[in-house]
Amino acid sequence: MGEQRDGSVKNCVQQHPYLALVAGYVVIFFIAGAIRLAFVPGDLADAAVHTIMNTLVYWLLALFQLRNLRKTNARLKDRGQLRAYIRYPEARPGSLSGIWNQGIVTPAAGSLQFQPAVYDNLEASGRATTLKVERVLPQRWKVTGRNRKYIGSFGMYAVTVLTDHGKVELAASPESLDRLAEALAG
């Protein structure tokens, strides 16, 4: 039952991100207000004014982040690209290839191009790598815990792709992995 409820809450947040943003603001408002009242002498009106000003910064930053993320995802979708993280699990221990690297994946029939990218707007950095895909293993797993290190987004799933460069793990949102599978099959 708890698993089903978590899925419905996640779906609700994905379908109504601005409503989730407002709910988060309300929760942070009450927590910040309670902390202000507990540790700073003053009346309720003073605490409310300070809490509104301080939590407004949270709301504005989250609003701009959400807007930029949607614009970037729409731009990528229009170009047939997707945001993903890639790593080479068979890389030497301590190698930078063994950690998740953010970038833009451009899938095509039987191949994919990975362009390393930085920042939330996915500014290209470094040179692109084209991988010839031999096989995509069917199993997906949720990237969690220590395995999620260097991935800034939550709710990512990963697949293992066998390529001409060896075994590659690719992490992205479930929707992006579906689009990747379609493009590679076509």
PDB file of C-alpha atoms in Angstrom:
ATOM      1  CA  MET A   1       0.000   0.000   0.000  1.00  0.00           C
ATOM      2  CA  GLY A   2       2.817   2.427   0.888  1.00  0.00           C
ATOM      3  CA  GLU A   3       4.498   1.781  -2.469  1.00  0.00           C
ATOM      4  CA  GLN A   4       1.265   2.564  -4.307  1.00  0.00           C
ATOM      5  CA  ARG A   5       0.789   5.765  -2.332  1.00  0.00           C
ATOM      6  CA  ASP A   6       4.377   6.908  -3.037  1.00  0.00           C
ATOM      7  CA  GLY A   7       3.768   6.426  -6.743  1.00  0.00           C
ATOM      8  CA  SER A   8       0.576   8.485  -6.666  1.00  0.00           C
ATOM      9  CA  VAL A   9       2.272  11.308  -4.732  1.00  0.00           C
ATOM     10  CA  LYS A  10       5.158  11.282  -7.226  1.00  0.00           C
ATOM     11  CA  ASN A  11       2.710  11.347 -10.141  1.00  0.00           C
ATOM     12  CA  CYS A  12       0.780  14.200  -8.529  1.00  0.00           C
ATOM     13  CA  VAL A  13       4.001  16.206  -8.086  1.00  0.00           C
ATOM     14  CA  GLN A  14       5.027  15.519 -11.697  1.00  0.00           C
ATOM     15  CA  GLN A  15       1.602  16.511 -13.012  1.00  0.00           C
ATOM     16  CA  HIS A  16       1.276  19.605 -10.805  1.00  0.00           C
ATOM     17  CA  PRO A  17       4.787  20.932 -10.114  1.00  0.00           C
ATOM     18  CA  TYR A  18       3.648  24.446  -9.251  1.00  0.00           C
ATOM     19  CA  LEU A  19       1.151  23.122  -6.711  1.00  0.00           C
ATOM     20  CA  ALA A  20       3.970  21.047  -5.174  1.00  0.00           C
ATOM     21  CA  LEU A  21       6.097  24.201  -5.105  1.00  0.00           C
ATOM     22  CA  VAL A  22       3.395  26.060  -3.170  1.00  0.00           C
ATOM     23  CA  ALA A  23       2.948  23.143  -0.751  1.00  0.00           C
ATOM     24  CA  GLY A  24       6.714  23.092  -0.167  1.00  0.00           C
ATOM     25  CA  TYR A  25       6.652  26.832   0.460  1.00  0.00           C
ATOM     26  CA  VAL A  26       3.894  26.489   3.054  1.00  0.00           C
ATOM     27  CA  VAL A  27       5.780  23.735   4.895  1.00  0.00           C
ATOM     28  CA  ILE A  28       9.030  25.723   4.909  1.00  0.00           C
ATOM     29  CA  PHE A  29       7.120  28.860   5.986  1.00  0.00           C
ATOM     30  CA  PHE A  30       5.729  27.157   9.082  1.00  0.00           C
ATOM     31  CA  ILE A  31       9.032  25.504  10.000  1.00  0.00           C
ATOM     32  CA  ALA A  32      10.991  28.747   9.551  1.00  0.00           C
ATOM     33  CA  GLY A  33       8.351  30.679  11.489  1.00  0.00           C
ATOM     34  CA  ALA A  34       8.442  28.219  14.382  1.00  0.00           C
ATOM     35  CA  ILE A  35      12.245  28.389  14.520  1.00  0.00           C
ATOM     36  CA  ARG A  36      12.132  32.202  14.430  1.00  0.00           C
ATOM     37  CA  LEU A  37       9.604  32.317  17.281  1.00  0.00           C
ATOM     38  CA  ALA A  38      11.585  29.808  19.352  1.00  0.00           C
ATOM     39  CA  PHE A  39      14.994  31.482  19.099  1.00  0.00           C
ATOM     40  CA  VAL A  40      14.434  35.185  18.378  1.00  0.00           C
ATOM     41  CA  PRO A  41      12.497  37.274  20.876  1.00  0.00           C
ATOM     42  CA  GLY A  42       9.616  39.217  19.382  1.00  0.00           C
ATOM     43  CA  ASP A  43       5.959  39.050  18.641  1.00  0.00           C
ATOM     44  CA  LEU A  44       4.062  36.928  16.141  1.00  0.00           C
ATOM     45  CA  ALA A  45       3.737  39.732  13.553  1.00  0.00           C
ATOM     46  CA  ASP A  46       7.483  40.344  13.565  1.00  0.00           C
ATOM     47  CA  ALA A  47       8.191  36.644  13.123  1.00  0.00           C
ATOM     48  CA  ALA A  48       5.630  36.400  10.292  1.00  0.00           C
ATOM     49  CA  VAL A  49       7.151  39.335   8.369  1.00  0.00           C
ATOM     50  CA  HIS A  50      10.688  37.971   8.679  1.00  0.00           C
ATOM     51  CA  THR A  51       9.548  34.466   7.735  1.00  0.00           C
ATOM     52  CA  ILE A  52       7.697  35.721   4.648  1.00  0.00           C
ATOM     53  CA  MET A  53      10.743  37.655   3.453  1.00  0.00           C
ATOM     54  CA  ASN A  54      13.145  34.781   4.067  1.00  0.00           C
ATOM     55  CA  THR A  55      10.998  32.021   2.576  1.00  0.00           C
ATOM     56  CA  LEU A  56      10.107  34.152  -0.442  1.00  0.00           C
ATOM     57  CA  VAL A  57      13.709  33.686  -1.574  1.00  0.00           C
ATOM     58  CA  TYR A  58      13.166  29.897  -1.538  1.00  0.00           C
ATOM     59  CA  TRP A  59       9.997  30.205  -3.569  1.00  0.00           C
ATOM     60  CA  LEU A  60      11.537  32.458  -6.212  1.00  0.00           C
ATOM     61  CA  LEU A  61      14.647  30.300  -6.623  1.00  0.00           C
ATOM     62  CA  ALA A  62      12.560  27.138  -6.927  1.00  0.00           C
ATOM     63  CA  LEU A  63      10.210  28.819  -9.418  1.00  0.00           C
ATOM     64  CA  PHE A  64      13.076  29.944 -11.673  1.00  0.00           C
ATOM     65  CA  GLN A  65      14.744  26.523 -11.421  1.00  0.00           C
ATOM     66  CA  LEU A  66      11.537  24.758 -12.412  1.00  0.00           C
ATOM     67  CA  ARG A  67      10.949  27.134 -15.323  1.00  0.00           C
ATOM     68  CA  ASN A  68      14.503  26.720 -16.642  1.00  0.00           C
ATOM     69  CA  LEU A  69      14.310  22.937 -16.340  1.00  0.00           C
ATOM     70  CA  ARG A  70      11.082  22.844 -18.355  1.00  0.00           C
ATOM     71  CA  LYS A  71      12.533  25.111 -21.053  1.00  0.00           C
ATOM     72  CA  THR A  72      15.682  23.000 -21.336  1.00  0.00           C
ATOM     73  CA  ASN A  73      13.697  19.745 -21.525  1.00  0.00           C
ATOM     74  CA  ALA A  74      11.396  21.204 -24.201  1.00  0.00           C
ATOM     75  CA  ARG A  75      14.419  22.365 -26.232  1.00  0.00           C
ATOM     76  CA  LEU A  76      15.997  18.918 -26.030  1.00  0.00           C
ATOM     77  CA  LYS A  77      12.751  17.152 -26.945  1.00  0.00           C
ATOM     78  CA  ASP A  78      12.322  19.390 -30.004  1.00  0.00           C
ATOM     79  CA  ARG A  79      15.812  18.369 -31.186  1.00  0.00           C
ATOM     80  CA  GLY A  80      15.258  14.666 -30.497  1.00  0.00           C
ATOM     81  CA  GLN A  81      17.780  14.752 -27.670  1.00  0.00           C
ATOM     82  CA  LEU A  82      17.583  13.929 -23.985  1.00  0.00           C
ATOM     83  CA  ARG A  83      19.333  14.757 -20.724  1.00  0.00           C
ATOM     84  CA  ALA A  84      21.233  11.768 -19.396  1.00  0.00           C
ATOM     85  CA  TYR A  85      24.142  10.659 -17.275  1.00  0.00           C
ATOM     86  CA  ILE A  86      26.695   8.161 -18.527  1.00  0.00           C
ATOM     87  CA  ARG A  87      29.457   6.129 -16.935  1.00  0.00           C
ATOM     88  CA  TYR A  88      31.720   3.262 -17.829  1.00  0.00           C
ATOM     89  CA  PRO A  89      31.432   0.646 -15.044  1.00  0.00           C
ATOM     90  CA  GLU A  90      34.493  -1.270 -16.249  1.00  0.00           C
ATOM     91  CA  ALA A  91      36.748   1.808 -16.032  1.00  0.00           C
ATOM     92  CA  ARG A  92      39.820   1.691 -13.821  1.00  0.00           C
ATOM     93  CA  PRO A  93      39.125   2.426 -10.142  1.00  0.00           C
ATOM     94  CA  GLY A  94      39.409   6.153  -9.472  1.00  0.00           C
ATOM     95  CA  SER A  95      38.981   7.034 -13.147  1.00  0.00           C
ATOM     96  CA  LEU A  96      36.654   9.911 -14.050  1.00  0.00           C
ATOM     97  CA  SER A  97      35.014   7.558 -16.544  1.00  0.00           C
ATOM     98  CA  GLY A  98      33.723   5.535 -13.602  1.00  0.00           C
ATOM     99  CA  ILE A  99      31.515   8.354 -12.274  1.00  0.00           C
ATOM    100  CA  TRP A 100      28.243   9.648 -13.674  1.00  0.00           C
ATOM    101  CA  ASN A 101      28.825  12.425 -16.202  1.00  0.00           C
ATOM    102  CA  GLN A 102      25.952  14.692 -17.251  1.00  0.00           C
ATOM    103  CA  GLY A 103      25.318  15.362 -20.879  1.00  0.00           C
ATOM    104  CA  ILE A 104      23.067  15.412 -23.892  1.00  0.00           C
ATOM    105  CA  VAL A 105      22.327  12.150 -25.689  1.00  0.00           C
ATOM    106  CA  THR A 106      21.324  12.199 -29.331  1.00  0.00           C
ATOM    107  CA  PRO A 107      20.018   8.724 -30.186  1.00  0.00           C
ATOM    108  CA  ALA A 108      19.838   7.309 -33.699  1.00  0.00           C
ATOM    109  CA  ALA A 109      19.190   3.857 -35.103  1.00  0.00           C
ATOM    110  CA  GLY A 110      21.956   1.665 -33.690  1.00  0.00           C
ATOM    111  CA  SER A 111      24.025   4.459 -32.173  1.00  0.00           C
ATOM    112  CA  LEU A 112      24.004   7.316 -29.750  1.00  0.00           C
ATOM    113  CA  GLN A 113      26.064  10.452 -29.399  1.00  0.00           C
ATOM    114  CA  PHE A 114      26.937  11.696 -25.930  1.00  0.00           C
ATOM    115  CA  GLN A 115      27.902  15.353 -25.554  1.00  0.00           C
ATOM    116  CA  PRO A 116      29.206  16.173 -22.058  1.00  0.00           C
ATOM    117  CA  ALA A 117      27.415  19.189 -20.660  1.00  0.00           C
ATOM    118  CA  VAL A 118      27.520  21.326 -17.550  1.00  0.00           C
ATOM    119  CA  TYR A 119      25.072  23.493 -15.619  1.00  0.00           C
ATOM    120  CA  ASP A 120      21.308  23.157 -15.631  1.00  0.00           C
ATOM    121  CA  ASN A 121      21.007  24.646 -19.118  1.00  0.00           C
ATOM    122  CA  LEU A 122      23.285  21.852 -20.410  1.00  0.00           C
ATOM    123  CA  GLU A 123      26.059  24.007 -21.838  1.00  0.00           C
ATOM    124  CA  ALA A 124      28.256  21.735 -23.969  1.00  0.00           C
ATOM    125  CA  SER A 125      31.740  21.006 -22.647  1.00  0.00           C
ATOM    126  CA  GLY A 126      34.369  18.702 -24.064  1.00  0.00           C
ATOM    127  CA  ARG A 127      34.094  16.614 -27.169  1.00  0.00           C
ATOM    128  CA  ALA A 128      31.179  14.417 -28.137  1.00  0.00           C
ATOM    129  CA  THR A 129      31.515  10.634 -28.225  1.00  0.00           C
ATOM    130  CA  THR A 130      29.603   8.472 -30.673  1.00  0.00           C
ATOM    131  CA  LEU A 131      28.851   4.962 -29.448  1.00  0.00           C
ATOM    132  CA  LYS A 132      27.668   2.146 -31.709  1.00  0.00           C
ATOM    133  CA  VAL A 133      25.064   0.264 -29.743  1.00  0.00           C
ATOM    134  CA  GLU A 134      25.302  -3.514 -29.975  1.00  0.00           C
ATOM    135  CA  ARG A 135      22.627  -4.276 -27.402  1.00  0.00           C
ATOM    136  CA  VAL A 136      20.580  -2.631 -24.654  1.00  0.00           C
ATOM    137  CA  LEU A 137      20.037  -4.934 -21.698  1.00  0.00           C
ATOM    138  CA  PRO A 138      16.332  -5.002 -20.800  1.00  0.00           C
ATOM    139  CA  GLN A 139      16.700  -4.562 -17.043  1.00  0.00           C
ATOM    140  CA  ARG A 140      16.267  -1.038 -15.615  1.00  0.00           C
ATOM    141  CA  TRP A 141      17.179  -0.125 -12.082  1.00  0.00           C
ATOM    142  CA  LYS A 142      16.525   2.921  -9.969  1.00  0.00           C
ATOM    143  CA  VAL A 143      19.664   4.931  -9.238  1.00  0.00           C
ATOM    144  CA  THR A 144      19.667   5.442  -5.469  1.00  0.00           C
ATOM    145  CA  GLY A 145      21.942   5.931  -2.494  1.00  0.00           C
ATOM    146  CA  ARG A 146      25.688   6.021  -3.051  1.00  0.00           C
ATOM    147  CA  ASN A 147      25.124   4.933  -6.637  1.00  0.00           C
ATOM    148  CA  ARG A 148      23.401   8.304  -7.234  1.00  0.00           C
ATOM    149  CA  LYS A 149      26.556  10.287  -6.470  1.00  0.00           C
ATOM    150  CA  TYR A 150      27.126  13.044  -9.088  1.00  0.00           C
ATOM    151  CA  ILE A 151      23.525  12.844 -10.331  1.00  0.00           C
ATOM    152  CA  GLY A 152      21.715  16.034  -9.414  1.00  0.00           C
ATOM    153  CA  SER A 153      18.228  14.792 -10.247  1.00  0.00           C
ATOM    154  CA  PHE A 154      15.973  12.387  -8.381  1.00  0.00           C
ATOM    155  CA  GLY A 155      13.898   9.600  -9.911  1.00  0.00           C
ATOM    156  CA  MET A 156      16.535   8.486 -12.395  1.00  0.00           C
ATOM    157  CA  TYR A 157      16.679   4.969 -13.756  1.00  0.00           C
ATOM    158  CA  ALA A 158      19.609   3.349 -15.503  1.00  0.00           C
ATOM    159  CA  VAL A 159      20.155   0.766 -18.208  1.00  0.00           C
ATOM    160  CA  THR A 160      23.241  -1.064 -19.342  1.00  0.00           C
ATOM    161  CA  VAL A 161      24.195  -0.586 -22.977  1.00  0.00           C
ATOM    162  CA  LEU A 162      26.738  -2.817 -24.715  1.00  0.00           C
ATOM    163  CA  THR A 163      28.673  -0.676 -27.223  1.00  0.00           C
ATOM    164  CA  ASP A 164      31.798  -0.710 -29.335  1.00  0.00           C
ATOM    165  CA  HIS A 165      33.475   1.072 -26.378  1.00  0.00           C
ATOM    166  CA  GLY A 166      32.469  -1.684 -23.930  1.00  0.00           C
ATOM    167  CA  LYS A 167      29.786  -1.682 -21.278  1.00  0.00           C
ATOM    168  CA  VAL A 168      28.161   1.710 -20.647  1.00  0.00           C
ATOM    169  CA  GLU A 169      25.561   2.606 -18.037  1.00  0.00           C
ATOM    170  CA  LEU A 170      23.097   5.324 -18.991  1.00  0.00           C
ATOM    171  CA  ALA A 171      20.852   7.026 -16.420  1.00  0.00           C
ATOM    172  CA  ALA A 172      17.876   9.216 -17.303  1.00  0.00           C
ATOM    173  CA  SER A 173      14.223   9.718 -16.455  1.00  0.00           C
ATOM    174  CA  PRO A 174      11.944   6.775 -17.300  1.00  0.00           C
ATOM    175  CA  GLU A 175      10.348   8.790 -20.126  1.00  0.00           C
ATOM    176  CA  SER A 176      13.755   9.581 -21.600  1.00  0.00           C
ATOM    177  CA  LEU A 177      14.783   5.905 -21.430  1.00  0.00           C
ATOM    178  CA  ASP A 178      11.593   4.996 -23.309  1.00  0.00           C
ATOM    179  CA  ARG A 179      12.409   7.566 -26.016  1.00  0.00           C
ATOM    180  CA  LEU A 180      15.985   6.241 -26.165  1.00  0.00           C
ATOM    181  CA  ALA A 181      14.788   2.657 -26.661  1.00  0.00           C
ATOM    182  CA  GLU A 182      12.436   3.748 -29.455  1.00  0.00           C
ATOM    183  CA  ALA A 183      15.133   5.726 -31.243  1.00  0.00           C
ATOM    184  CA  LEU A 184      17.730   2.944 -30.978  1.00  0.00           C
ATOM    185  CA  ALA A 185      15.236   0.356 -32.286  1.00  0.00           C
ATOM    186  CA  GLY A 186      14.262   2.585 -35.234  1.00  0.00           C
TER     187      GLY A 186
END
